Amino acid sequence: MFCQVIIDIVHENVASPFTYRIPEGMQLQPGQRVSVPFGRLQKEGIVLSLTEQCELEANRIRNVIEPLEEYAAIPPELMNLAEEMAREAHCPLAETLRLMLPAQMRGGRVHVKTERTACLNVTREEALSAAEREKRSPKRAALLRFLADENIHTVKEITSLVKDPNEALKKLAADGMIRLESEEMLRTPGNVFEQPEDPGFTLTPGQEEALEEILPCLNGKGGRFLLHGVTGSGKTEVFMAAVRSALNYGRSAIILVPEIALTPQMVSWFRSRFGPVAAVIHSRLSPGERFDEWRRIRRGDARVVIGARSAVFSPARDLGLIVVDEEHESTYLNDHHPQYDAREVARKRCDRENATLVLASATPSILSFARARRGDYMLLEMPRRVMNRPLPEVEIIDMREELENGNRTVLSGALRKALKDCSARGEQAMLLMNRRGYNSFVSCRTCGYVVKCPNCDISMTYHMASTDGLLRCHYCGQMMKPPAICPECGGKYIRYFGAGTQKVEEEVHKLLPGVTTVRMDYDTTGGKDGHGRILEEFRSGRARVLIGTQMIAKGLDFPKVTLVGVVAADMTLNLPDYRSRERTFQLLTQVAGRAGRGERPGRVIIQTYKPEDPVIGYAAGQDYRSFFEDEFRRRRHGLYPPFTLLVRFLTESVSEDAALAAANRIEQGTRKMLEAHPEWQKKLLLISNDAPSVKVLRGKNRRHVLMKLLVSREADEMIAAMNELSREEYENAEVWFEVNPTTMM
Ligand code: ADP
Ligand code: ZN
C-alpha cells in the first residue's frame, strides 16, 4: 500500500503531494498526520489518499516513519473543504489544511495530557478489610484506605497524602488489589462567569415564527437563513432553541461570534444551558486547553462549539447547524494566508454536510441581504423587540451649531443634560467614541506642522498616562515624547487637537463628579480577561458610564442602559473605502440598539457635523430597508461589490523605488495578460496604480494596483492568473494579493 502525503511546508516546490510506502502492519487513513522522511530531514505531513499501485520505481519510494496519532486528525469533510478552499484561493493545500488543526499540534508542541492513576481492583469492602490485615506495611494500608475513597485516584493526589507511594503501589498492583493505569486529563478551563439560571421565557411570536422555519431543517434536510431581527428582538434565544433541537436529533452545532471576549454573556448562557457538551474556543486559552477543547470536539464529546471565525473549522461530528451571529462584522474575514470569509466557509460546510446555516444580524451585510432578496437565503424577520419594548428614540445633534454657540467641548448641551438626568435616575449610559487616546493629533500653530510617526505616514495620537503623556502611533505602536517646540519652525505654540476616548472620559468626570466610569478600548483590554473585567464592572452596576470604541457596539445586552451617546458619528464616514457608509450605518444602529433593552425605554443622542447625510438619518430611524435600497443602488451605480470584484496588489518595501518598480511590473504583467486574452478585456473595468492612503507603514513604502472586475467566469480565471503574478519574486519588495480586501488603507 502507498499513500499520498501533503508535507506541512508552504512552498511552491512542495505544494503537490508526495508518495510514500506504508510499511507492513501500519494502518493509515486519509486525514491522518504522519511523520515522513523528506530529503535528509523528517517532516510532518497529512495523508491525502491511499493507493495500491504506484508508478514510481520501487527503490525511489520511501517509507512512512510513523503516524503521529492513532486517529485521523482531519475528518473527511474537512479534508474536502480544505481542498476546495485551496482551489478557490489558489493557494497550496498545506496552507488550508493548517486551518483545520490547532496550531500547536504541528511540530508536536501539545500532546494529550495523561496522568497516572490507581484504582481498586477489588470492592471497597475488600480493600478496607485488606487494609485492616495489612500489618507489615502501614503505607500499603493507608493507600488502600485512600483508594477506597472514591475521590482520590491520581498518583499525584496520592503522593500529596502518602510520601513515596510508588513501591507500595507496585506491590499492591502485583498482588491484584489495584490497577495502575494512565488516564487522559482535560485542561478545559472553568467558567469564570457566574452561571445564569435558565430564564424559561415564553417565546415571542417573532421567535416562534423564525423557529417554525428553522427547526424542520435540522434533521438532515438543511437550509439557509438570514435572520434579520432588530436589536433586542431576542435572536440569541432563537439560536439556543435551534441548537437544542439539533442536539436532540443527535447532531452538533457551531456558533460563530465576532469576538469571544466581547460575548461573555452568550458564552455563559450556552455553558449553563448545555453544560459540558459546549466547547468554547477562545484566543486566550493556553495551547494545552485549546488542544483539549479540540479533542473533545473531535471525539464527539463536545457537540456545541462557540468561537470566533476559526471555529468554523471545528471537527464537529454530524454537523447539523452553523449560526453566524452579528454576521455583518468584518472580523469574519481573514485577510491573509489564506484569505477566507468565515461566512462563506460556513455556507460551504452546511451545503456539504446537509447542515443548516443561520446568519443573524440587526444590520445584515449588503451582500447577505442581497442574497436573501434573491432567494438564496430564506429571510426571517423579527421587527419587534421582546415584550414589545420600543426601539430607542434617537436625536441628531448638529455639532456645527454647538460650535457657533461657543461650546468647544466634545459633549453637546443635549448630551450633557441627558447624562446628568440618566445619572440622577440611577441608570446607566454608554458613550461611543471610535478613537482611542486623548488627542488625535498634535500640530504647530505657527507653521501647521503635524507630528507624524517616524515609521508610518500617520499622525501620532496623544495618550494621557498617570505620569506624563506620550504620543503613540496606532499603526505600529511607536511612542515618543511630545515636542516642546516645533521641529520645523521652532515655534513655541504646539497645540493638541481632536479627541479620543480618554478625553471623553475626562469630560464625563468633570460633568458627573464622583460617578464611576469604565473605558473599553484597545489600551484597556490587554492582558488576560481585560474585556471580561470591564464588562463585569459595568454589568454589576459599579460603573455607571461605559465609554468605548466600536467594541461596545458588538451585541452587548445591559438592561440598565437607558442612554447611548455617539460622540462623533462622522468619524467612520470619511474613510476612503467603499464600505464606509455600510460600516457607519452598522456601527450607529448597533450602538443605538444597546439602549432601552430592559424595562425602561432608551434614548440615543447622535452628535455629527453632517446631520444631513442620509446614512445618519437611516441609522437614527433604525431603518435598515431604506439604507439597503440606497446603498445597493449606489454600489450598482458606482460598480462596487457585490456587482464587481475589487482586486488589490499591495507592494511594500523599505525602498520607495522598489515598491514602485514592483507595482509597475504588476501593472505591465496584467496588461500583457489582457493582450493575450482579448475575452478578458471586457471584464476589466478599471486598473489604477498609485499610493494608498497610508503611503508608509512600519517603515515600508507602499503602492497599490487596484482593479475592478465584473463578476463572471472570466473574472475567476483572471484572478487565478493574477494570483500567479503575485507569487513571483519581486526584487526587494513584498507583494500582497487580495480579492475584495478587508481594508483599502
Ligand atoms: P438581540 O441579539 O436580538 O439584540 P438578545 O438575544 O440579546 O437580543 O435578547 C435581548 C434580551 O431579551 C436578552 O436579555 C434576553 O434574555 C431577553 N429575551 C429574549 N427572548 C425573550 C423572551 N421571549 N421574553 C422575554 N425576554 C426575552
Ligand atoms: Zn507608526
Short mmCIF file of C-alpha atoms and ligand atoms in Angstrom, two decimals, residues 201-204 207 230-237 386-387 557 597, ligand 1:
data_model
loop_
_atom_site.label_atom_id
_atom_site.label_comp_id
_atom_site.label_asym_id
_atom_site.label_seq_id
_atom_site.Cartn_x
_atom_site.Cartn_y
_atom_site.Cartn_z
CA PHE A 201 -39.10 32.57 28.58
CA THR A 202 -42.25 32.22 26.58
CA LEU A 203 -41.05 32.81 23.07
CA THR A 204 -42.25 35.93 21.30
CA GLN A 207 -39.10 33.94 17.74
CA VAL A 230 -33.91 44.42 15.25
CA THR A 231 -31.63 44.97 18.23
CA GLY A 232 -33.20 43.41 21.31
CA SER A 233 -35.56 41.15 19.34
CA GLY A 234 -34.14 38.10 21.12
CA LYS A 235 -32.06 36.46 18.40
CA THR A 236 -29.90 34.57 20.90
CA GLU A 237 -32.94 32.72 22.18
CA VAL A 386 -39.06 41.31 23.10
CA MET A 387 -42.01 42.19 25.39
CA ASP A 557 -27.01 43.27 26.45
CA ARG A 597 -33.16 46.73 26.38
P1 ADP B 1 -30.62 40.55 20.10
O1 ADP B 1 -29.43 39.67 19.94
O2 ADP B 1 -31.72 40.24 19.13
O3 ADP B 1 -30.27 42.00 20.13
P2 ADP B 1 -30.85 39.27 22.65
O4 ADP B 1 -30.89 37.89 22.13
O5 ADP B 1 -29.60 39.75 23.28
O6 ADP B 1 -31.29 40.28 21.51
O7 ADP B 1 -32.07 39.44 23.66
C1 ADP B 1 -32.36 40.65 24.30
C2 ADP B 1 -32.85 40.41 25.71
O8 ADP B 1 -34.17 39.87 25.71
C3 ADP B 1 -32.00 39.46 26.49
O9 ADP B 1 -31.80 39.99 27.77
C4 ADP B 1 -32.82 38.19 26.54
O10 ADP B 1 -32.56 37.48 27.72
C5 ADP B 1 -34.24 38.71 26.53
N1 ADP B 1 -35.22 37.81 25.89
C6 ADP B 1 -35.02 37.03 24.83
N2 ADP B 1 -36.14 36.36 24.49
C7 ADP B 1 -37.09 36.75 25.36
C8 ADP B 1 -38.48 36.42 25.54
N3 ADP B 1 -39.11 35.57 24.72
N4 ADP B 1 -39.13 37.01 26.54
C9 ADP B 1 -38.51 37.88 27.36
N5 ADP B 1 -37.21 38.23 27.26
C10 ADP B 1 -36.50 37.69 26.27
#
